[in-house]
Short mmCIF file of C-alpha atoms in Angstrom, two decimals:
data_model
loop_
_atom_site.label_atom_id
_atom_site.label_comp_id
_atom_site.label_asym_id
_atom_site.label_seq_id
_atom_site.Cartn_x
_atom_site.Cartn_y
_atom_site.Cartn_z
CA ALA A 132 -10.41 -10.91 8.79
CA GLN A 133 -8.02 -11.34 5.92
CA SER A 134 -4.35 -12.22 5.92
CA VAL A 135 -1.65 -12.33 3.28
CA THR A 136 1.48 -14.45 3.36
CA GLN A 137 4.50 -13.76 1.22
CA LEU A 138 6.70 -16.73 1.80
CA ASP A 139 9.98 -15.18 0.69
CA SER A 140 11.31 -12.04 2.33
CA GLN A 141 14.10 -11.81 -0.22
CA VAL A 142 14.58 -13.28 -3.70
CA PRO A 143 17.93 -12.90 -5.49
CA VAL A 144 17.94 -13.64 -9.20
CA PHE A 145 20.29 -13.01 -12.09
CA GLU A 146 19.42 -10.50 -14.76
CA GLU A 147 17.38 -11.94 -17.64
CA ALA A 148 16.41 -14.97 -15.55
CA PRO A 149 12.76 -15.76 -14.74
CA VAL A 150 11.34 -15.05 -11.30
CA GLU A 151 8.29 -15.99 -9.27
CA LEU A 152 7.23 -14.16 -6.10
CA ARG A 153 4.79 -16.16 -4.05
CA CYS A 154 1.64 -14.87 -2.38
CA ASN A 155 -1.03 -16.78 -0.50
CA TYR A 156 -4.05 -15.28 1.19
CA SER A 157 -6.70 -16.26 3.67
CA SER A 158 -10.20 -14.80 3.75
CA SER A 159 -13.70 -15.95 4.66
CA VAL A 160 -15.16 -13.68 1.98
CA SER A 161 -14.31 -12.91 -1.62
CA VAL A 162 -11.45 -10.51 -2.12
CA TYR A 163 -9.77 -8.43 -4.76
CA LEU A 164 -6.05 -9.15 -5.18
CA PHE A 165 -3.24 -6.72 -5.92
CA TRP A 166 0.49 -6.52 -6.41
CA TYR A 167 2.17 -3.23 -5.56
CA VAL A 168 5.83 -2.32 -6.15
CA GLN A 169 7.83 0.04 -3.96
CA TYR A 170 11.15 1.54 -4.99
CA PRO A 171 13.47 2.86 -2.24
CA ASN A 172 12.03 5.83 -0.35
CA GLN A 173 8.99 5.99 -2.58
CA GLY A 174 5.30 5.22 -2.25
CA LEU A 175 3.48 2.20 -3.57
CA GLN A 176 2.75 1.81 -7.27
CA LEU A 177 0.05 -0.54 -8.49
CA LEU A 178 1.60 -3.27 -10.60
CA LEU A 179 -1.47 -5.35 -11.41
CA LYS A 180 -4.77 -6.47 -9.97
CA TYR A 181 -7.29 -9.26 -10.14
CA LEU A 182 -10.91 -8.22 -9.78
CA SER A 183 -12.83 -10.84 -11.76
CA GLY A 184 -12.81 -12.65 -15.07
CA SER A 185 -9.65 -14.16 -16.52
CA THR A 186 -7.45 -15.54 -13.77
CA LEU A 187 -4.28 -14.43 -15.54
CA VAL A 188 -3.56 -10.72 -15.35
CA GLU A 189 -0.67 -8.86 -16.92
CA SER A 190 1.11 -5.57 -16.39
CA ILE A 191 2.57 -3.30 -19.04
CA ASN A 192 6.16 -4.05 -17.99
CA GLY A 193 6.10 -7.81 -18.43
CA PHE A 194 4.87 -9.02 -15.06
CA GLU A 195 1.93 -11.38 -14.77
CA ALA A 196 0.04 -12.98 -11.92
CA GLU A 197 -2.40 -15.84 -11.80
CA PHE A 198 -5.28 -16.12 -9.38
CA ASN A 199 -5.75 -19.67 -8.14
CA LYS A 200 -8.87 -19.88 -6.00
CA SER A 201 -8.40 -23.48 -4.89
CA GLN A 202 -4.88 -22.76 -3.66
CA THR A 203 -5.76 -19.22 -2.49
CA SER A 204 -2.68 -17.95 -4.29
CA PHE A 205 -1.77 -15.00 -6.48
CA HIS A 206 1.85 -15.55 -7.46
CA LEU A 207 3.71 -12.92 -9.46
CA ARG A 208 5.96 -13.95 -12.34
CA LYS A 209 8.21 -12.40 -14.92
CA PRO A 210 9.97 -14.46 -17.62
CA SER A 211 13.05 -12.22 -17.81
CA VAL A 212 13.98 -9.65 -15.17
CA HIS A 213 15.94 -6.45 -15.55
CA ILE A 214 18.13 -4.53 -13.13
CA SER A 215 15.40 -1.89 -12.91
CA ASP A 216 13.02 -4.47 -11.40
CA THR A 217 14.98 -4.35 -8.15
CA ALA A 218 12.38 -3.24 -5.60
CA GLU A 219 10.08 -4.37 -2.79
CA TYR A 220 6.95 -6.15 -3.97
CA PHE A 221 3.80 -6.29 -1.84
CA CYS A 222 0.85 -8.56 -2.33
CA ALA A 223 -2.43 -7.19 -0.94
CA VAL A 224 -6.09 -8.09 -0.66
CA ARG A 225 -9.25 -6.10 -0.15
CA VAL A 226 -12.74 -7.32 0.65
CA MET A 227 -15.05 -7.48 -2.35
CA TYR A 228 -18.26 -5.59 -1.73
CA SER A 229 -21.37 -5.84 -3.87
CA GLY A 230 -21.78 -2.09 -3.71
CA GLY A 231 -19.99 0.81 -2.02
CA GLY A 232 -17.50 -0.09 0.68
CA ALA A 233 -14.20 1.47 1.52
CA ASP A 234 -12.11 -1.00 3.49
CA GLY A 235 -8.37 -0.66 3.47
CA LEU A 236 -5.87 -3.07 1.99
CA THR A 237 -4.32 -5.92 3.93
CA PHE A 238 -0.71 -6.34 2.86
CA GLY A 239 1.79 -9.14 3.02
CA LYS A 240 5.19 -8.41 4.54
CA GLY A 241 6.75 -7.86 1.16
CA THR A 242 9.41 -9.57 -0.94
CA HIS A 243 12.63 -7.81 -1.77
CA LEU A 244 13.57 -8.70 -5.34
CA ILE A 245 17.30 -8.37 -5.89
CA ILE A 246 18.54 -8.51 -9.46
CA GLN A 247 22.16 -9.53 -9.83
CA PRO A 248 24.09 -8.62 -12.98
CA ASP B 37 -1.94 14.57 -14.24
CA ALA B 38 -4.34 13.55 -11.53
CA MET B 39 -2.42 12.42 -8.49
CA VAL B 40 -1.96 12.04 -4.77
CA ILE B 41 0.49 14.50 -3.24
CA GLN B 42 2.13 14.27 0.16
CA ASN B 43 4.05 17.05 1.87
CA PRO B 44 6.65 17.14 3.11
CA ARG B 45 8.51 14.11 1.77
CA TYR B 46 10.73 14.07 4.86
CA GLN B 47 9.77 15.36 8.28
CA VAL B 48 11.94 15.54 11.36
CA THR B 49 10.33 16.19 14.73
CA GLN B 50 11.31 16.00 18.36
CA PHE B 51 10.08 13.46 20.85
CA GLY B 52 6.72 14.66 22.15
CA LYS B 53 6.40 17.60 19.73
CA PRO B 54 3.13 17.53 17.73
CA VAL B 55 3.51 17.06 14.02
CA THR B 56 1.10 17.20 11.07
CA LEU B 57 1.51 15.43 7.77
CA SER B 58 -0.41 16.54 4.71
CA CYS B 59 -2.06 14.75 1.81
CA SER B 60 -3.92 16.22 -1.13
CA GLN B 61 -5.47 14.67 -4.20
CA THR B 62 -6.69 15.81 -7.59
CA LEU B 63 -8.54 12.58 -8.34
CA ASN B 64 -11.76 13.77 -6.70
CA HIS B 65 -12.01 10.47 -4.83
CA ASN B 66 -14.28 10.44 -1.83
CA VAL B 67 -12.27 7.93 0.20
CA MET B 68 -8.87 8.75 1.70
CA TYR B 69 -6.64 6.43 3.73
CA TRP B 70 -3.60 6.75 5.98
CA TYR B 71 -1.17 3.86 6.31
CA GLN B 72 1.89 3.53 8.54
CA GLN B 73 4.86 1.57 7.21
CA LYS B 74 7.70 0.87 9.59
CA SER B 75 11.09 -0.15 8.33
CA SER B 76 11.04 -3.46 6.44
CA GLN B 77 7.37 -4.03 7.31
CA ALA B 78 4.08 -4.06 5.45
CA PRO B 79 1.95 -0.92 5.36
CA LYS B 80 -0.69 -0.95 8.08
CA LEU B 81 -3.98 0.92 7.85
CA LEU B 82 -4.44 3.56 10.55
CA PHE B 83 -7.80 5.02 9.49
CA HIS B 84 -9.77 6.25 6.54
CA TYR B 85 -12.35 8.86 5.63
CA TYR B 86 -15.41 7.97 3.60
CA ASP B 87 -16.44 11.48 2.61
CA LYS B 88 -16.55 13.15 6.03
CA ASP B 89 -17.12 9.95 7.95
CA PHE B 90 -14.05 9.00 9.95
CA ASN B 91 -13.27 5.29 10.38
CA ASN B 92 -10.57 4.39 12.88
CA GLU B 93 -8.90 0.99 12.94
CA ALA B 94 -9.35 -0.71 16.30
CA ASP B 95 -5.65 -0.88 17.07
CA THR B 96 -4.67 2.63 15.98
CA PRO B 97 -3.20 4.47 19.01
CA ASP B 98 -5.07 7.51 20.33
CA ASN B 99 -1.93 9.51 19.64
CA PHE B 100 -2.87 9.47 15.95
CA GLN B 101 -5.70 11.62 14.68
CA SER B 102 -6.86 12.85 11.33
CA ARG B 103 -8.74 15.75 9.77
CA ARG B 104 -10.36 16.11 6.41
CA PRO B 105 -11.49 19.71 5.86
CA ASN B 106 -12.61 19.09 2.27
CA THR B 107 -12.59 16.42 -0.45
CA SER B 108 -9.07 17.27 -1.60
CA PHE B 109 -7.14 17.42 1.65
CA CYS B 110 -6.52 15.05 4.54
CA PHE B 111 -4.14 15.55 7.47
CA LEU B 112 -2.50 13.13 9.87
CA ASP B 113 -1.82 14.59 13.31
CA ILE B 114 0.51 12.89 15.75
CA ARG B 115 -0.08 14.55 19.09
CA SER B 116 3.01 13.37 20.97
CA PRO B 117 5.37 11.46 18.70
CA GLY B 118 7.44 8.74 20.27
CA LEU B 119 10.54 7.07 18.88
CA GLY B 120 8.37 4.15 17.81
CA ASP B 121 6.34 6.40 15.52
CA ALA B 122 9.24 6.88 13.14
CA ALA B 123 8.00 5.42 9.88
CA MET B 124 6.89 6.10 6.34
CA TYR B 125 3.33 7.43 6.28
CA LEU B 126 1.41 6.70 3.12
CA CYS B 127 -1.76 8.40 1.96
CA ALA B 128 -4.06 6.68 -0.52
CA THR B 129 -7.37 7.42 -2.21
CA SER B 130 -10.11 5.48 -3.92
CA ARG B 131 -13.54 6.03 -5.40
CA GLU B 132 -16.56 4.96 -3.42
CA GLY B 133 -16.88 1.28 -4.18
CA GLY B 134 -13.70 1.43 -6.22
CA GLU B 135 -11.42 -1.55 -6.05
CA THR B 136 -8.12 0.21 -6.51
CA GLN B 137 -6.28 2.53 -4.13
CA TYR B 138 -3.88 5.12 -5.44
CA PHE B 139 -0.93 5.98 -3.25
CA GLY B 140 1.07 9.13 -2.73
CA PRO B 141 4.89 9.08 -2.50
CA GLY B 142 4.82 8.99 1.30
CA THR B 143 6.27 11.12 4.08
CA ARG B 144 9.18 9.68 6.02
CA LEU B 145 8.98 10.79 9.65
CA LEU B 146 12.03 10.84 11.87
CA VAL B 147 11.61 11.38 15.61
CA LEU B 148 14.63 12.62 17.54
#
């Protein structure tokens, strides 16, 4: 079984300041890693994902995350946040299959990012 | 645009009164998932369909069932909703073997 730990339930940060949202996972098999963002009363939107290759992945809106296998982490960072980044952020994993497969995602409990003006 | 659609966005039902939530997709994905997300909690997988094959999570209550009449549509049936079933219900899809799941906007269920 897999598990995901998001250490911070809430992260307040001032606008234009940098932020890091932490995510650690546990799995006995290889996994894919994801960050999803959820705005109030909306569904989940994929922010970025790590499947293979370069350990640093970036999104189109300035977020990045780095996969660290030895530390089993996939922390999310942004060098300068905006008011519009206020949302709930979920880290998730999914088992990596060699072919086919349709397992669901295992999510962390989420981190509420609060941007203060 | 290809997408995952959930109707209605908000659903109010009475304690014990059966309710059905709907999900449709234009992505032509063969896998469809239902997640339950209670307030301030992580989404939790209830079950998924791989084509017509139904896969139930071990801890999903019997009160929750699902139907998938065709590739595009999937329904979540709650036979006798309790107060504890009030939650956001999220539908997602993926390709067979695909790594990424695409989520709909969710249906928020309120049980009175």
